[in-house]
Short mmCIF file of C-alpha atoms in Angstrom, two decimals:
data_model
loop_
_atom_site.label_atom_id
_atom_site.label_comp_id
_atom_site.label_asym_id
_atom_site.label_seq_id
_atom_site.Cartn_x
_atom_site.Cartn_y
_atom_site.Cartn_z
CA MET A 1159 19.75 0.96 -18.05
CA LYS A 1160 16.89 0.68 -20.53
CA THR A 1161 14.35 3.15 -19.94
CA VAL A 1162 10.74 4.00 -21.08
CA LEU A 1163 9.94 7.61 -21.59
CA TYR A 1164 6.97 9.04 -20.22
CA THR A 1165 5.68 12.65 -21.25
CA LEU A 1166 3.60 14.52 -18.77
CA ALA A 1167 2.19 17.78 -19.20
CA ILE A 1168 2.81 20.14 -16.27
CA SER A 1169 2.62 23.94 -16.01
CA SER A 1170 5.69 26.38 -16.27
CA VAL A 1171 8.36 23.89 -14.53
CA VAL A 1172 11.88 23.33 -15.45
CA PHE A 1173 13.76 20.69 -14.01
CA LEU A 1174 15.88 17.35 -14.23
CA ALA A 1175 14.60 13.97 -13.56
CA SER A 1176 16.91 10.87 -12.76
CA CYS A 1177 16.27 7.32 -12.31
CA SER A 1178 19.38 5.12 -11.85
CA SER A 1179 21.92 7.33 -11.78
CA ASP A 1180 23.28 11.01 -11.45
CA ASP A 1181 24.08 10.72 -15.05
CA ASP A 1182 20.97 9.38 -16.47
CA VAL A 1183 19.45 12.50 -16.91
CA SER A 1184 16.46 14.16 -19.24
CA GLU A 1185 16.21 17.68 -19.86
CA MET A 1186 13.02 19.11 -19.04
CA ASN A 1187 11.24 22.22 -20.80
CA GLU A 1188 8.76 24.36 -19.39
CA ASP A 1189 5.78 22.43 -20.92
CA ASN A 1190 6.73 18.95 -20.27
CA VAL A 1191 8.58 16.60 -17.92
CA MET A 1192 10.35 13.46 -19.03
CA ILE A 1193 10.29 10.64 -16.19
CA ASN A 1194 12.53 7.95 -16.74
CA ASN A 1195 11.03 4.75 -15.88
CA PRO A 1196 13.33 2.04 -15.85
CA THR A 1197 12.42 -1.68 -17.17
CA ASN A 1198 12.76 -2.89 -13.68
CA TYR A 1199 12.29 -1.61 -10.38
CA SER A 1200 15.95 -0.66 -10.14
CA PHE A 1201 16.86 2.83 -8.81
CA GLU A 1202 20.47 4.24 -7.94
CA ARG A 1203 21.74 7.43 -6.67
CA SER A 1204 25.48 7.84 -7.72
CA GLU A 1205 25.50 4.16 -8.52
CA GLU A 1206 24.54 3.16 -5.10
CA ASN A 1207 21.04 1.12 -4.90
CA THR A 1208 18.46 3.19 -3.38
CA VAL A 1209 15.60 0.48 -2.86
CA SER A 1210 15.05 -0.86 0.58
CA PHE A 1211 12.43 -2.63 2.22
CA SER A 1212 13.91 -5.21 4.40
CA GLY A 1213 11.44 -4.69 7.08
CA GLN A 1214 8.62 -5.95 5.33
CA THR A 1215 10.87 -9.07 3.93
CA THR A 1216 11.60 -9.95 7.82
CA ARG A 1217 7.48 -9.24 8.46
CA ILE A 1218 6.58 -11.78 5.86
CA LEU A 1219 9.09 -14.33 6.92
CA MET A 1220 7.76 -14.04 10.49
CA ALA A 1221 4.02 -14.53 9.12
CA GLN A 1222 5.01 -17.91 7.11
CA GLU A 1223 6.63 -19.25 9.96
CA LEU A 1224 3.75 -18.51 12.40
CA LEU A 1225 1.46 -20.00 9.81
CA GLY A 1226 3.55 -22.99 9.79
CA GLY A 1227 3.11 -23.14 13.52
CA PHE A 1228 -0.53 -23.67 12.92
CA THR A 1229 -0.01 -27.23 11.63
CA ALA A 1230 2.09 -28.50 14.53
CA ASN A 1231 0.26 -29.77 17.58
CA THR A 1232 3.04 -29.58 19.85
CA ASN A 1233 2.91 -25.62 20.14
CA THR A 1234 1.38 -23.91 22.50
CA ALA A 1235 -0.85 -20.76 22.62
CA GLU A 1236 1.96 -18.89 24.48
CA SER A 1237 4.77 -19.84 21.91
CA LEU A 1238 2.51 -18.77 19.05
CA GLN A 1239 1.25 -15.55 20.77
CA ALA A 1240 5.12 -14.49 20.84
CA MET A 1241 5.66 -15.32 17.51
CA TYR A 1242 2.64 -12.74 16.70
CA ALA A 1243 4.02 -10.00 19.11
CA HIS A 1244 7.62 -10.67 18.90
CA GLU A 1245 10.04 -8.87 21.07
CA GLU A 1246 13.45 -8.48 19.86
CA GLY A 1247 16.08 -11.18 20.98
CA ALA A 1248 13.32 -13.47 22.12
CA ALA A 1249 14.14 -16.84 20.51
CA ASP A 1250 10.45 -17.18 18.92
CA PHE A 1251 11.51 -18.51 15.64
CA GLU A 1252 13.62 -21.07 14.32
CA ASP A 1253 15.41 -18.50 12.07
CA ALA A 1254 17.55 -17.06 14.07
CA ASP A 1255 18.06 -13.75 12.14
CA LEU A 1256 14.31 -13.04 12.86
CA ASN A 1257 14.80 -13.65 16.81
CA THR A 1258 17.28 -10.68 16.65
CA SER A 1259 14.97 -8.38 14.53
CA ASP A 1260 13.00 -5.65 16.54
CA LYS A 1261 9.99 -6.00 14.27
CA SER A 1262 6.86 -7.61 15.01
CA LEU A 1263 3.52 -8.54 13.20
CA ARG A 1264 1.24 -7.20 16.15
CA SER A 1265 2.59 -3.96 16.04
CA LYS A 1266 1.70 -3.37 12.49
CA THR A 1267 -1.79 -5.06 12.16
CA ALA A 1268 -4.12 -2.64 11.56
CA ALA A 1269 -1.74 0.23 11.90
CA SER A 1270 -2.05 2.41 9.16
CA VAL A 1271 -2.20 6.31 9.57
CA ASP A 1272 -5.27 6.80 7.42
CA TYR A 1273 -7.39 4.02 8.99
CA PHE A 1274 -6.08 3.48 12.69
CA SER A 1275 -4.06 6.78 13.64
CA THR A 1276 -7.30 7.96 15.33
CA ASN A 1277 -8.85 4.61 15.73
CA ALA A 1278 -7.46 2.98 18.74
CA THR A 1279 -10.45 0.87 19.36
CA ASP A 1280 -11.20 -0.84 16.05
CA GLN A 1281 -7.14 -1.53 16.36
CA ALA A 1282 -7.35 -3.51 19.67
CA LEU A 1283 -10.41 -5.34 18.45
CA ILE A 1284 -8.93 -6.44 15.25
CA ARG A 1285 -5.65 -7.46 17.08
CA ALA A 1286 -7.80 -9.34 19.29
CA ASP A 1287 -9.23 -11.23 16.59
CA PHE A 1288 -6.07 -12.42 15.51
CA GLU A 1289 -5.16 -13.24 18.96
CA SER A 1290 -8.55 -15.49 19.41
CA TRP A 1291 -7.59 -17.37 16.41
CA ILE A 1292 -4.20 -18.34 17.70
CA ASP A 1293 -6.04 -19.37 21.19
CA GLY A 1294 -8.88 -21.12 19.20
CA GLN A 1295 -6.19 -23.39 17.10
CA VAL A 1296 -4.51 -24.51 20.37
CA ASN A 1297 -7.32 -24.93 22.66
CA GLU A 1298 -10.34 -26.12 20.13
CA VAL A 1299 -8.34 -27.60 17.15
CA PHE A 1300 -5.29 -28.72 18.71
CA ALA A 1301 -6.98 -30.32 21.49
CA ASN A 1302 -9.20 -32.36 18.80
CA TRP A 1303 -6.39 -33.17 16.60
CA ASP A 1304 -7.48 -36.69 16.09
CA VAL A 1305 -10.99 -36.35 16.48
CA THR A 1306 -13.27 -36.61 13.25
CA ALA A 1307 -14.96 -33.38 12.93
CA GLU A 1308 -18.82 -32.77 12.64
CA ALA A 1309 -21.02 -30.26 13.34
CA GLY A 1310 -20.68 -28.68 16.76
CA ILE A 1311 -17.14 -30.64 17.14
CA ALA A 1312 -13.80 -29.52 16.13
CA GLY A 1313 -11.36 -32.01 14.69
CA GLN A 1314 -10.05 -33.32 11.25
CA LEU A 1315 -11.69 -33.78 7.78
CA ALA A 1316 -10.36 -35.65 4.89
CA ASP A 1317 -9.61 -33.61 1.90
CA GLY A 1318 -8.04 -36.12 -0.67
CA GLU A 1319 -4.44 -36.77 0.47
CA LYS A 1320 -4.70 -33.97 2.90
CA THR A 1321 -6.14 -33.46 6.28
CA ARG A 1322 -8.16 -30.32 7.43
CA TYR A 1323 -8.22 -29.18 10.88
CA VAL A 1324 -11.35 -27.02 11.55
CA ASN A 1325 -13.05 -25.65 14.90
CA ALA A 1326 -16.92 -26.85 15.59
CA GLN A 1327 -18.48 -24.41 13.16
CA GLY A 1328 -16.20 -25.68 10.33
CA LEU A 1329 -13.45 -22.92 9.99
CA GLU A 1330 -9.87 -23.45 9.81
CA TYR A 1331 -8.22 -21.06 12.03
CA ASN A 1332 -5.08 -21.04 9.86
CA GLN A 1333 -6.73 -19.63 6.83
CA LEU A 1334 -8.89 -17.10 8.82
CA PHE A 1335 -5.14 -15.98 10.25
CA ALA A 1336 -3.60 -15.93 6.98
CA LYS A 1337 -6.02 -14.38 4.69
CA GLY A 1338 -6.93 -11.65 7.64
CA LEU A 1339 -3.19 -10.61 7.99
CA LEU A 1340 -3.12 -10.41 3.96
CA GLY A 1341 -5.47 -7.77 4.69
CA ALA A 1342 -4.93 -6.24 8.04
CA LEU A 1343 -0.94 -6.25 7.73
CA MET A 1344 0.19 -6.30 4.07
CA THR A 1345 -2.69 -4.73 2.51
CA ASP A 1346 -3.32 -2.23 4.99
CA GLN A 1347 0.09 -0.77 5.66
CA ALA A 1348 0.85 -0.84 1.78
CA LEU A 1349 -2.46 0.98 0.52
CA ASN A 1350 -3.35 3.08 3.71
CA ASN A 1351 -0.22 3.83 5.46
CA TYR A 1352 3.19 4.10 3.01
CA LEU A 1353 1.22 5.10 -0.06
CA SER A 1354 -0.92 7.56 2.05
CA THR A 1355 0.15 11.17 1.47
CA ALA A 1356 -0.06 11.80 4.92
CA VAL A 1357 3.00 9.58 5.17
CA LEU A 1358 4.84 10.40 1.79
CA ASP A 1359 4.58 13.86 2.45
CA GLU A 1360 5.06 14.01 6.25
CA GLY A 1361 7.29 16.83 7.62
CA SER A 1362 9.97 18.13 5.12
CA SER A 1363 9.66 14.88 3.08
CA ARG A 1364 8.77 17.09 -0.22
CA ALA A 1365 11.20 19.54 0.28
CA ASP A 1366 14.11 16.84 1.38
CA ASN A 1367 12.83 14.82 -1.84
CA ASP A 1368 13.25 17.93 -4.30
CA ALA A 1369 16.67 18.56 -2.77
CA GLY A 1370 17.86 15.26 -3.02
CA THR A 1371 18.48 15.45 0.98
CA VAL A 1372 18.63 11.54 1.79
CA LEU A 1373 18.25 10.17 5.25
CA GLU A 1374 21.33 9.89 7.60
CA GLY A 1375 23.49 7.11 6.58
CA LYS A 1376 21.35 5.90 3.92
CA SER A 1377 21.37 6.36 -0.14
CA TYR A 1378 17.19 7.34 -0.25
CA THR A 1379 15.31 10.01 0.82
CA ASN A 1380 12.56 9.62 2.92
CA MET A 1381 9.97 9.46 0.58
CA GLU A 1382 11.63 7.08 -1.85
CA HIS A 1383 12.05 4.69 1.38
CA LYS A 1384 8.22 4.96 2.36
CA TRP A 1385 7.09 4.07 -1.33
CA ASP A 1386 9.83 1.19 -1.45
CA GLU A 1387 8.17 -0.10 2.03
CA ALA A 1388 4.82 -0.36 0.53
CA TYR A 1389 6.38 -2.25 -2.64
CA GLY A 1390 8.04 -4.64 0.09
CA TYR A 1391 4.81 -5.67 1.25
CA VAL A 1392 3.78 -7.02 -2.02
CA TYR A 1393 7.47 -7.98 -3.63
CA GLY A 1394 9.48 -8.59 -0.26
CA LEU A 1395 10.42 -12.19 -0.94
CA ASN A 1396 10.71 -12.41 -4.36
CA ALA A 1397 14.03 -13.79 -5.77
CA ASP A 1398 14.44 -10.66 -7.96
CA ALA A 1399 12.54 -7.90 -6.62
CA SER A 1400 13.42 -5.76 -9.44
CA ASN A 1401 11.47 -8.00 -11.59
CA PRO A 1402 8.94 -9.61 -9.40
CA ASN A 1403 6.63 -11.02 -12.27
CA ALA A 1404 8.87 -13.48 -13.09
CA ASP A 1405 8.31 -15.11 -9.91
CA LEU A 1406 4.88 -14.32 -8.60
CA GLY A 1407 3.78 -16.80 -6.02
CA ALA A 1408 7.01 -16.13 -3.54
CA ASP A 1409 5.16 -15.70 -0.41
CA LYS A 1410 1.71 -16.99 0.94
CA PHE A 1411 -0.11 -13.28 0.86
CA LEU A 1412 -0.53 -10.69 -1.79
CA ASN A 1413 2.20 -11.82 -4.05
CA GLU A 1414 0.39 -15.37 -4.45
CA TYR A 1415 -2.91 -14.08 -5.05
CA ILE A 1416 -1.88 -11.30 -7.42
CA GLY A 1417 -0.34 -14.43 -9.38
CA LYS A 1418 -3.54 -16.34 -9.12
CA LEU A 1419 -5.68 -13.63 -10.76
CA GLU A 1420 -2.80 -13.29 -13.15
CA GLU A 1421 -3.58 -16.83 -14.35
CA ASP A 1422 -7.35 -16.34 -14.55
CA THR A 1423 -7.84 -15.14 -18.39
CA ASP A 1424 -10.43 -12.75 -17.02
CA PHE A 1425 -7.95 -10.62 -14.89
CA ALA A 1426 -4.93 -11.21 -17.01
CA GLY A 1427 -2.46 -8.27 -17.01
CA ILE A 1428 -3.29 -7.20 -13.53
CA ALA A 1429 -0.08 -8.23 -12.37
CA ASP A 1430 2.02 -5.96 -14.60
CA GLU A 1431 -0.71 -3.28 -13.96
CA ILE A 1432 0.48 -3.43 -10.36
CA PHE A 1433 3.90 -3.67 -10.94
CA GLN A 1434 4.10 -0.77 -13.49
CA ALA A 1435 2.10 1.49 -11.38
CA PHE A 1436 4.70 0.84 -8.65
CA LYS A 1437 7.75 1.52 -10.96
CA LEU A 1438 6.17 4.83 -12.36
CA GLY A 1439 5.48 5.94 -9.16
CA ARG A 1440 8.80 5.46 -7.86
CA ALA A 1441 10.27 6.91 -11.02
CA ALA A 1442 7.71 9.99 -10.23
CA ILE A 1443 9.36 10.55 -6.88
CA VAL A 1444 12.59 10.42 -8.11
CA ALA A 1445 11.71 13.26 -10.67
CA GLY A 1446 9.79 15.25 -8.30
CA ASP A 1447 6.04 14.83 -10.16
CA TYR A 1448 3.78 14.21 -6.96
CA ASP A 1449 0.58 14.18 -9.08
CA VAL A 1450 1.93 11.09 -11.03
CA ARG A 1451 2.80 9.56 -7.97
CA ASP A 1452 -0.26 9.71 -6.47
CA ALA A 1453 -2.02 8.75 -9.56
CA GLN A 1454 -0.18 5.22 -9.33
CA ALA A 1455 -0.92 5.11 -5.76
CA GLU A 1456 -4.48 5.34 -6.90
CA ILE A 1457 -4.25 2.49 -9.54
CA ILE A 1458 -2.13 0.16 -6.72
CA ARG A 1459 -5.30 0.68 -4.49
CA GLY A 1460 -7.93 -0.06 -6.93
CA LYS A 1461 -5.86 -3.20 -8.00
CA ILE A 1462 -4.70 -4.70 -4.93
CA SER A 1463 -8.40 -4.17 -3.57
CA GLN A 1464 -10.04 -6.06 -6.47
CA VAL A 1465 -7.41 -9.00 -5.97
CA ILE A 1466 -9.06 -9.53 -2.24
CA ALA A 1467 -12.58 -9.29 -3.71
CA VAL A 1468 -12.30 -11.55 -6.48
CA ARG A 1469 -10.26 -14.24 -4.57
CA GLY A 1470 -12.92 -13.92 -1.63
CA ILE A 1471 -15.76 -14.79 -4.23
CA TYR A 1472 -13.43 -17.43 -5.81
CA TYR A 1473 -13.32 -19.37 -2.86
CA LEU A 1474 -17.22 -18.89 -2.09
CA GLN A 1475 -18.09 -20.37 -5.45
CA GLN A 1476 -15.40 -23.25 -5.46
CA ALA A 1477 -17.21 -24.15 -1.99
CA LYS A 1478 -20.74 -24.27 -3.67
CA ALA A 1479 -19.37 -26.46 -6.37
CA THR A 1480 -17.99 -28.77 -3.88
CA LEU A 1481 -21.15 -28.76 -1.54
CA ALA A 1482 -23.34 -29.46 -4.42
CA ALA A 1483 -21.83 -32.97 -5.24
CA GLU A 1484 -23.86 -36.07 -4.36
CA THR A 1485 -20.98 -36.93 -1.87
CA PRO A 1486 -19.92 -33.51 -0.69
CA ASN A 1487 -16.04 -33.12 0.21
CA TYR A 1488 -16.49 -31.14 3.53
CA GLY A 1489 -12.69 -31.01 4.00
CA SER A 1490 -12.46 -29.40 0.61
CA ALA A 1491 -15.47 -26.95 0.79
CA PHE A 1492 -14.56 -25.92 4.48
CA HIS A 1493 -11.21 -25.01 3.07
CA ALA A 1494 -12.37 -22.73 0.33
CA LEU A 1495 -15.05 -21.26 2.82
CA SER A 1496 -12.22 -20.65 5.46
CA GLU A 1497 -10.20 -18.95 2.87
CA ALA A 1498 -13.31 -16.93 1.82
CA TYR A 1499 -14.04 -15.90 5.35
CA GLY A 1500 -10.34 -14.69 5.90
CA PHE A 1501 -10.64 -12.41 2.47
CA ILE A 1502 -14.25 -11.03 3.21
CA TYR A 1503 -12.69 -9.85 6.65
CA SER A 1504 -9.74 -8.37 4.77
CA LEU A 1505 -12.51 -6.25 2.51
CA ARG A 1506 -12.37 -3.59 5.54
CA PHE A 1507 -8.66 -2.99 4.64
CA THR A 1508 -9.06 -2.54 0.91
CA ARG A 1509 -9.18 1.28 -0.56
CA GLN A 1510 -11.68 2.65 -3.03
CA PRO A 1511 -9.29 4.75 -5.52
CA GLY A 1512 -10.24 8.49 -4.95
CA THR A 1513 -11.84 8.08 -1.56
CA ASP A 1514 -10.59 7.84 1.96
CA GLY A 1515 -12.16 4.69 2.93
CA ALA A 1516 -12.54 0.99 1.87
CA TYR A 1517 -14.78 -0.50 -0.65
CA PHE A 1518 -16.55 -2.03 2.71
CA SER A 1519 -16.59 -0.82 6.06
CA LYS A 1520 -16.05 -2.80 9.11
CA GLU A 1521 -20.01 -3.22 9.35
CA ASP A 1522 -20.27 -4.48 5.90
CA SER A 1523 -17.58 -7.13 6.01
CA ASN A 1524 -18.80 -8.03 9.51
CA GLU A 1525 -22.30 -8.26 8.05
CA LEU A 1526 -21.29 -10.42 5.27
CA LEU A 1527 -19.17 -12.85 7.67
CA GLU A 1528 -22.32 -13.17 10.02
CA GLU A 1529 -24.62 -13.97 6.98
CA LEU A 1530 -21.86 -16.66 6.22
CA MET A 1531 -21.94 -18.31 9.45
CA GLU A 1532 -25.65 -17.79 10.65
CA ASP A 1533 -27.81 -20.07 8.37
CA GLY A 1534 -27.86 -22.60 11.54
CA VAL A 1535 -26.09 -23.00 14.70
CA ASN A 1536 -23.29 -25.05 13.19
CA GLY A 1537 -21.65 -22.35 10.94
CA LEU A 1538 -20.59 -23.65 7.85
CA TRP A 1539 -21.84 -27.10 8.07
CA ASP A 1540 -25.42 -25.06 7.60
CA VAL A 1541 -24.20 -22.90 4.62
CA THR A 1542 -26.54 -22.98 1.57
CA ALA A 1543 -25.95 -22.13 -1.95
CA GLU A 1544 -28.26 -19.37 -1.99
CA THR A 1545 -26.17 -17.69 0.80
CA ILE A 1546 -23.01 -18.34 -0.93
CA ASP A 1547 -24.51 -16.48 -4.08
CA GLU A 1548 -25.71 -13.45 -2.11
CA ILE A 1549 -22.59 -12.81 -0.48
CA SER A 1550 -20.63 -13.32 -3.80
CA GLU A 1551 -23.03 -10.73 -5.78
CA ASP A 1552 -22.87 -8.23 -2.69
CA ILE A 1553 -19.12 -8.14 -3.05
CA ALA A 1554 -19.07 -8.18 -6.77
CA GLU A 1555 -21.60 -5.27 -6.85
CA GLU A 1556 -18.93 -2.80 -5.49
CA PHE A 1557 -16.33 -3.96 -8.33
CA ASP A 1558 -16.21 -3.81 -12.18
CA PHE A 1559 -16.40 -7.79 -12.54
CA THR A 1560 -18.98 -10.38 -12.11
CA VAL A 1561 -19.47 -13.35 -10.00
CA VAL A 1562 -19.01 -16.04 -12.83
CA GLN A 1563 -15.84 -14.14 -13.76
CA ALA A 1564 -14.44 -14.20 -10.29
CA GLY A 1565 -15.64 -17.62 -9.06
CA GLU A 1566 -14.10 -19.49 -12.37
#
């Protein structure tokens, strides 16, 4: 396997680091450690694959099928809620493999160790938001499926050849759910749970990893697996997860929007920065270098948080331009604003590198959402360009990019 060698200064330590197999090693001296960083996210022990994140793939598939359910007005609130809070063996999904799974979306929503292990109140409120969006889709939107939407009335809006279905305030519940889940599940679990030192170093994890002690019946150590689970929330549906940048857009969540930023010349390179940090961090775990591991986790936190912020601003600015037209396309504008709403909601699950908290607190993100919806009693129907720009600036100020860069 082709490798790139990273030389990292450490103090008075002599050990071996391996990556792809027991035979692929580099000897270290007392001044330096050589971490074997593979070309792809491919790691083996005794010629057996050690990368595993099947649970993350399962949840992404569950989320995509549930989102598809938002567009079928024959579904009931009960059937959609059952998909969200799936119980093993229940026939909730068309995919029979998902029905046999003991995984669920609800159990991992707002469930990170760092943010929610001692915050059951906020966890319950966040899960209630997702359940309310399901109920709203059925009770408000499905009920007015064939009605033309207008201020104060749920229904449908034309968007070119597409039809958008909104509530009385112009919000698409499916977009709130999708972009909110991107934050509350995928981002929160990756950044604030599986990349958390509290999870990576739990119990005897460090000692077991140093000794190469694998989990019972598995080929990987507990620490290796936790890191891989974070990786799975980003790349769990890629056709070749060892080389995911060749297939960005494999899901409707983090993978897609990392790809969107990569297509923007202002942010080109971010996809590889995230991938390289994941890969080097995993290689550092194999080598037992936890300082390098933690440095890569901070890079991932900052970059994925940036994805959420950039796309929130992007959709705000796209909507502003659409609404400024002589004949505004409300279907298109409200679709973009609903996506922006979901990304703004997800700001509370971001992680500011070097800190224990998000770029935006729950109160901060709620304030931005209230501002978006409170220009008038009709929500998005009354939103102004001034409000859109104010919210955009408030988000951009916390990062190292401008509204113009994000909004293009």
